[in-house]
Amino acid sequence: MKLFDPTSRPVERKVEVARRPTTLNGLKLGLVDNTKFNSDTLLVKLADRLRRRHGMTVSVTNRKRSPSHEIDEAGIRALRSQADLVVSGIGD
């Protein structure tokens, strides 16, 4: 039998945070729709607002199979190579 000890500490791991751009003007935007209700609507509205305010364009979109699934490697490569900034919609 396996027991879960809720008092144990989480496993620590190093996380590298992406550098933030100095400006949003003219950047290429990557969108990740996590398939939750209204996630797609939220992303479209946000992308439109960023386009109007900063001249950003959507260069790549990715729709997850479900909120709990990860983006596949091909999707990650596309986001890395085609987008300057990525936004993941959460919906609900």
mmCIF file of the C-alpha atoms, coordinates in Angstrom:
data_MODEL
# 
_entry.id   MODEL 
# 
loop_
_atom_site.group_PDB 
_atom_site.id 
_atom_site.type_symbol 
_atom_site.label_atom_id 
_atom_site.label_alt_id 
_atom_site.label_comp_id 
_atom_site.label_asym_id 
_atom_site.label_entity_id 
_atom_site.label_seq_id 
_atom_site.pdbx_PDB_ins_code 
_atom_site.Cartn_x 
_atom_site.Cartn_y 
_atom_site.Cartn_z 
_atom_site.occupancy 
_atom_site.B_iso_or_equiv 
_atom_site.pdbx_formal_charge 
_atom_site.auth_seq_id 
_atom_site.auth_comp_id 
_atom_site.auth_asym_id 
_atom_site.auth_atom_id 
_atom_site.pdbx_PDB_model_num 
ATOM 1  C CA . MET A 1 1  ? 0.000   0.000  0.000   1.00 0.00 ? 1  MET A CA 1 
ATOM 2  C CA . LYS A 1 2  ? 1.245   3.511  -0.828  1.00 0.00 ? 2  LYS A CA 1 
ATOM 3  C CA . LEU A 1 3  ? 0.646   6.297  1.631   1.00 0.00 ? 3  LEU A CA 1 
ATOM 4  C CA . PHE A 1 4  ? 0.707   9.984  0.896   1.00 0.00 ? 4  PHE A CA 1 
ATOM 5  C CA . ASP A 1 5  ? 2.225   12.122 3.607   1.00 0.00 ? 5  ASP A CA 1 
ATOM 6  C CA . PRO A 1 6  ? 0.702   15.616 3.254   1.00 0.00 ? 6  PRO A CA 1 
ATOM 7  C CA . THR A 1 7  ? 3.381   17.032 5.555   1.00 0.00 ? 7  THR A CA 1 
ATOM 8  C CA . SER A 1 8  ? 6.240   16.164 3.222   1.00 0.00 ? 8  SER A CA 1 
ATOM 9  C CA . ARG A 1 9  ? 7.981   18.974 1.378   1.00 0.00 ? 9  ARG A CA 1 
ATOM 10 C CA . PRO A 1 10 ? 7.580   19.355 -2.373  1.00 0.00 ? 10 PRO A CA 1 
ATOM 11 C CA . VAL A 1 11 ? 10.490  18.311 -4.516  1.00 0.00 ? 11 VAL A CA 1 
ATOM 12 C CA . GLU A 1 12 ? 12.481  21.411 -5.323  1.00 0.00 ? 12 GLU A CA 1 
ATOM 13 C CA . ARG A 1 13 ? 13.710  21.978 -8.847  1.00 0.00 ? 13 ARG A CA 1 
ATOM 14 C CA . LYS A 1 14 ? 15.338  24.843 -10.638 1.00 0.00 ? 14 LYS A CA 1 
ATOM 15 C CA . VAL A 1 15 ? 13.018  26.815 -12.886 1.00 0.00 ? 15 VAL A CA 1 
ATOM 16 C CA . GLU A 1 16 ? 14.329  29.230 -15.468 1.00 0.00 ? 16 GLU A CA 1 
ATOM 17 C CA . VAL A 1 17 ? 11.992  32.140 -16.029 1.00 0.00 ? 17 VAL A CA 1 
ATOM 18 C CA . ALA A 1 18 ? 11.913  33.605 -19.524 1.00 0.00 ? 18 ALA A CA 1 
ATOM 19 C CA . ARG A 1 19 ? 13.248  37.106 -19.935 1.00 0.00 ? 19 ARG A CA 1 
ATOM 20 C CA . ARG A 1 20 ? 10.556  39.753 -20.127 1.00 0.00 ? 20 ARG A CA 1 
ATOM 21 C CA . PRO A 1 21 ? 10.511  41.941 -23.218 1.00 0.00 ? 21 PRO A CA 1 
ATOM 22 C CA . THR A 1 22 ? 11.344  45.603 -22.681 1.00 0.00 ? 22 THR A CA 1 
ATOM 23 C CA . THR A 1 23 ? 8.376   46.621 -24.850 1.00 0.00 ? 23 THR A CA 1 
ATOM 24 C CA . LEU A 1 24 ? 5.301   44.941 -26.299 1.00 0.00 ? 24 LEU A CA 1 
ATOM 25 C CA . ASN A 1 25 ? 5.340   47.032 -29.466 1.00 0.00 ? 25 ASN A CA 1 
ATOM 26 C CA . GLY A 1 26 ? 5.248   44.898 -32.603 1.00 0.00 ? 26 GLY A CA 1 
ATOM 27 C CA . LEU A 1 27 ? 5.862   41.566 -30.882 1.00 0.00 ? 27 LEU A CA 1 
ATOM 28 C CA . LYS A 1 28 ? 4.619   38.247 -32.270 1.00 0.00 ? 28 LYS A CA 1 
ATOM 29 C CA . LEU A 1 29 ? 2.106   36.647 -29.912 1.00 0.00 ? 29 LEU A CA 1 
ATOM 30 C CA . GLY A 1 30 ? 1.626   32.937 -29.299 1.00 0.00 ? 30 GLY A CA 1 
ATOM 31 C CA . LEU A 1 31 ? -1.682  31.768 -27.826 1.00 0.00 ? 31 LEU A CA 1 
ATOM 32 C CA . VAL A 1 32 ? -2.388  28.552 -25.932 1.00 0.00 ? 32 VAL A CA 1 
ATOM 33 C CA . ASP A 1 33 ? -6.063  27.651 -25.497 1.00 0.00 ? 33 ASP A CA 1 
ATOM 34 C CA . ASN A 1 34 ? -6.417  25.190 -22.634 1.00 0.00 ? 34 ASN A CA 1 
ATOM 35 C CA . THR A 1 35 ? -9.976  24.233 -23.789 1.00 0.00 ? 35 THR A CA 1 
ATOM 36 C CA . LYS A 1 36 ? -11.725 25.444 -20.636 1.00 0.00 ? 36 LYS A CA 1 
ATOM 37 C CA . PHE A 1 37 ? -15.001 27.281 -21.165 1.00 0.00 ? 37 PHE A CA 1 
ATOM 38 C CA . ASN A 1 38 ? -14.370 30.805 -22.526 1.00 0.00 ? 38 ASN A CA 1 
ATOM 39 C CA . SER A 1 39 ? -10.612 30.318 -22.835 1.00 0.00 ? 39 SER A CA 1 
ATOM 40 C CA . ASP A 1 40 ? -10.786 30.889 -26.595 1.00 0.00 ? 40 ASP A CA 1 
ATOM 41 C CA . THR A 1 41 ? -12.987 33.975 -26.152 1.00 0.00 ? 41 THR A CA 1 
ATOM 42 C CA . LEU A 1 42 ? -10.625 35.442 -23.562 1.00 0.00 ? 42 LEU A CA 1 
ATOM 43 C CA . LEU A 1 43 ? -7.592  34.882 -25.803 1.00 0.00 ? 43 LEU A CA 1 
ATOM 44 C CA . VAL A 1 44 ? -9.234  36.460 -28.868 1.00 0.00 ? 44 VAL A CA 1 
ATOM 45 C CA . LYS A 1 45 ? -10.227 39.550 -26.887 1.00 0.00 ? 45 LYS A CA 1 
ATOM 46 C CA . LEU A 1 46 ? -6.794  39.851 -25.308 1.00 0.00 ? 46 LEU A CA 1 
ATOM 47 C CA . ALA A 1 47 ? -5.047  39.436 -28.681 1.00 0.00 ? 47 ALA A CA 1 
ATOM 48 C CA . ASP A 1 48 ? -7.274  42.121 -30.195 1.00 0.00 ? 48 ASP A CA 1 
ATOM 49 C CA . ARG A 1 49 ? -6.519  44.518 -27.358 1.00 0.00 ? 49 ARG A CA 1 
ATOM 50 C CA . LEU A 1 50 ? -2.767  43.864 -27.646 1.00 0.00 ? 50 LEU A CA 1 
ATOM 51 C CA . ARG A 1 51 ? -2.977  44.400 -31.416 1.00 0.00 ? 51 ARG A CA 1 
ATOM 52 C CA . ARG A 1 52 ? -4.713  47.776 -30.973 1.00 0.00 ? 52 ARG A CA 1 
ATOM 53 C CA . ARG A 1 53 ? -2.511  49.020 -28.129 1.00 0.00 ? 53 ARG A CA 1 
ATOM 54 C CA . HIS A 1 54 ? 0.874   47.623 -29.120 1.00 0.00 ? 54 HIS A CA 1 
ATOM 55 C CA . GLY A 1 55 ? 0.682   46.475 -32.739 1.00 0.00 ? 55 GLY A CA 1 
ATOM 56 C CA . MET A 1 56 ? 1.170   42.845 -31.727 1.00 0.00 ? 56 MET A CA 1 
ATOM 57 C CA . THR A 1 57 ? 0.189   40.080 -34.132 1.00 0.00 ? 57 THR A CA 1 
ATOM 58 C CA . VAL A 1 58 ? -0.811  36.487 -33.411 1.00 0.00 ? 58 VAL A CA 1 
ATOM 59 C CA . SER A 1 59 ? 1.836   34.317 -35.025 1.00 0.00 ? 59 SER A CA 1 
ATOM 60 C CA . VAL A 1 60 ? 0.955   30.883 -33.646 1.00 0.00 ? 60 VAL A CA 1 
ATOM 61 C CA . THR A 1 61 ? -1.899  29.269 -31.726 1.00 0.00 ? 61 THR A CA 1 
ATOM 62 C CA . ASN A 1 62 ? -2.088  25.956 -29.910 1.00 0.00 ? 62 ASN A CA 1 
ATOM 63 C CA . ARG A 1 63 ? -5.164  24.238 -28.494 1.00 0.00 ? 63 ARG A CA 1 
ATOM 64 C CA . LYS A 1 64 ? -4.578  21.638 -25.800 1.00 0.00 ? 64 LYS A CA 1 
ATOM 65 C CA . ARG A 1 65 ? -6.531  18.359 -25.833 1.00 0.00 ? 65 ARG A CA 1 
ATOM 66 C CA . SER A 1 66 ? -7.781  19.163 -22.337 1.00 0.00 ? 66 SER A CA 1 
ATOM 67 C CA . PRO A 1 67 ? -6.807  21.480 -19.476 1.00 0.00 ? 67 PRO A CA 1 
ATOM 68 C CA . SER A 1 68 ? -4.776  18.708 -17.845 1.00 0.00 ? 68 SER A CA 1 
ATOM 69 C CA . HIS A 1 69 ? -2.767  17.799 -20.959 1.00 0.00 ? 69 HIS A CA 1 
ATOM 70 C CA . GLU A 1 70 ? 0.555   19.362 -21.829 1.00 0.00 ? 70 GLU A CA 1 
ATOM 71 C CA . ILE A 1 71 ? 1.387   20.919 -25.161 1.00 0.00 ? 71 ILE A CA 1 
ATOM 72 C CA . ASP A 1 72 ? 3.184   18.431 -27.374 1.00 0.00 ? 72 ASP A CA 1 
ATOM 73 C CA . GLU A 1 73 ? 6.836   18.952 -28.362 1.00 0.00 ? 73 GLU A CA 1 
ATOM 74 C CA . ALA A 1 74 ? 5.947   20.187 -31.857 1.00 0.00 ? 74 ALA A CA 1 
ATOM 75 C CA . GLY A 1 75 ? 3.672   22.822 -30.332 1.00 0.00 ? 75 GLY A CA 1 
ATOM 76 C CA . ILE A 1 76 ? 6.383   23.946 -27.925 1.00 0.00 ? 76 ILE A CA 1 
ATOM 77 C CA . ARG A 1 77 ? 8.897   24.212 -30.780 1.00 0.00 ? 77 ARG A CA 1 
ATOM 78 C CA . ALA A 1 78 ? 6.422   26.304 -32.807 1.00 0.00 ? 78 ALA A CA 1 
ATOM 79 C CA . LEU A 1 79 ? 5.795   28.648 -29.880 1.00 0.00 ? 79 LEU A CA 1 
ATOM 80 C CA . ARG A 1 80 ? 9.523   29.054 -29.227 1.00 0.00 ? 80 ARG A CA 1 
ATOM 81 C CA . SER A 1 81 ? 10.423  29.714 -32.845 1.00 0.00 ? 81 SER A CA 1 
ATOM 82 C CA . GLN A 1 82 ? 7.434   31.816 -33.930 1.00 0.00 ? 82 GLN A CA 1 
ATOM 83 C CA . ALA A 1 83 ? 6.410   33.861 -30.881 1.00 0.00 ? 83 ALA A CA 1 
ATOM 84 C CA . ASP A 1 84 ? 8.091   36.551 -28.833 1.00 0.00 ? 84 ASP A CA 1 
ATOM 85 C CA . LEU A 1 85 ? 5.503   36.255 -26.046 1.00 0.00 ? 85 LEU A CA 1 
ATOM 86 C CA . VAL A 1 86 ? 3.086   33.439 -25.155 1.00 0.00 ? 86 VAL A CA 1 
ATOM 87 C CA . VAL A 1 87 ? -0.223  33.744 -23.315 1.00 0.00 ? 87 VAL A CA 1 
ATOM 88 C CA . SER A 1 88 ? -2.087  30.718 -22.015 1.00 0.00 ? 88 SER A CA 1 
ATOM 89 C CA . GLY A 1 89 ? -5.840  31.189 -21.588 1.00 0.00 ? 89 GLY A CA 1 
ATOM 90 C CA . ILE A 1 90 ? -7.432  29.710 -18.532 1.00 0.00 ? 90 ILE A CA 1 
ATOM 91 C CA . GLY A 1 91 ? -11.149 30.238 -19.153 1.00 0.00 ? 91 GLY A CA 1 
ATOM 92 C CA . ASP A 1 92 ? -13.903 29.539 -16.637 1.00 0.00 ? 92 ASP A CA 1 
# 
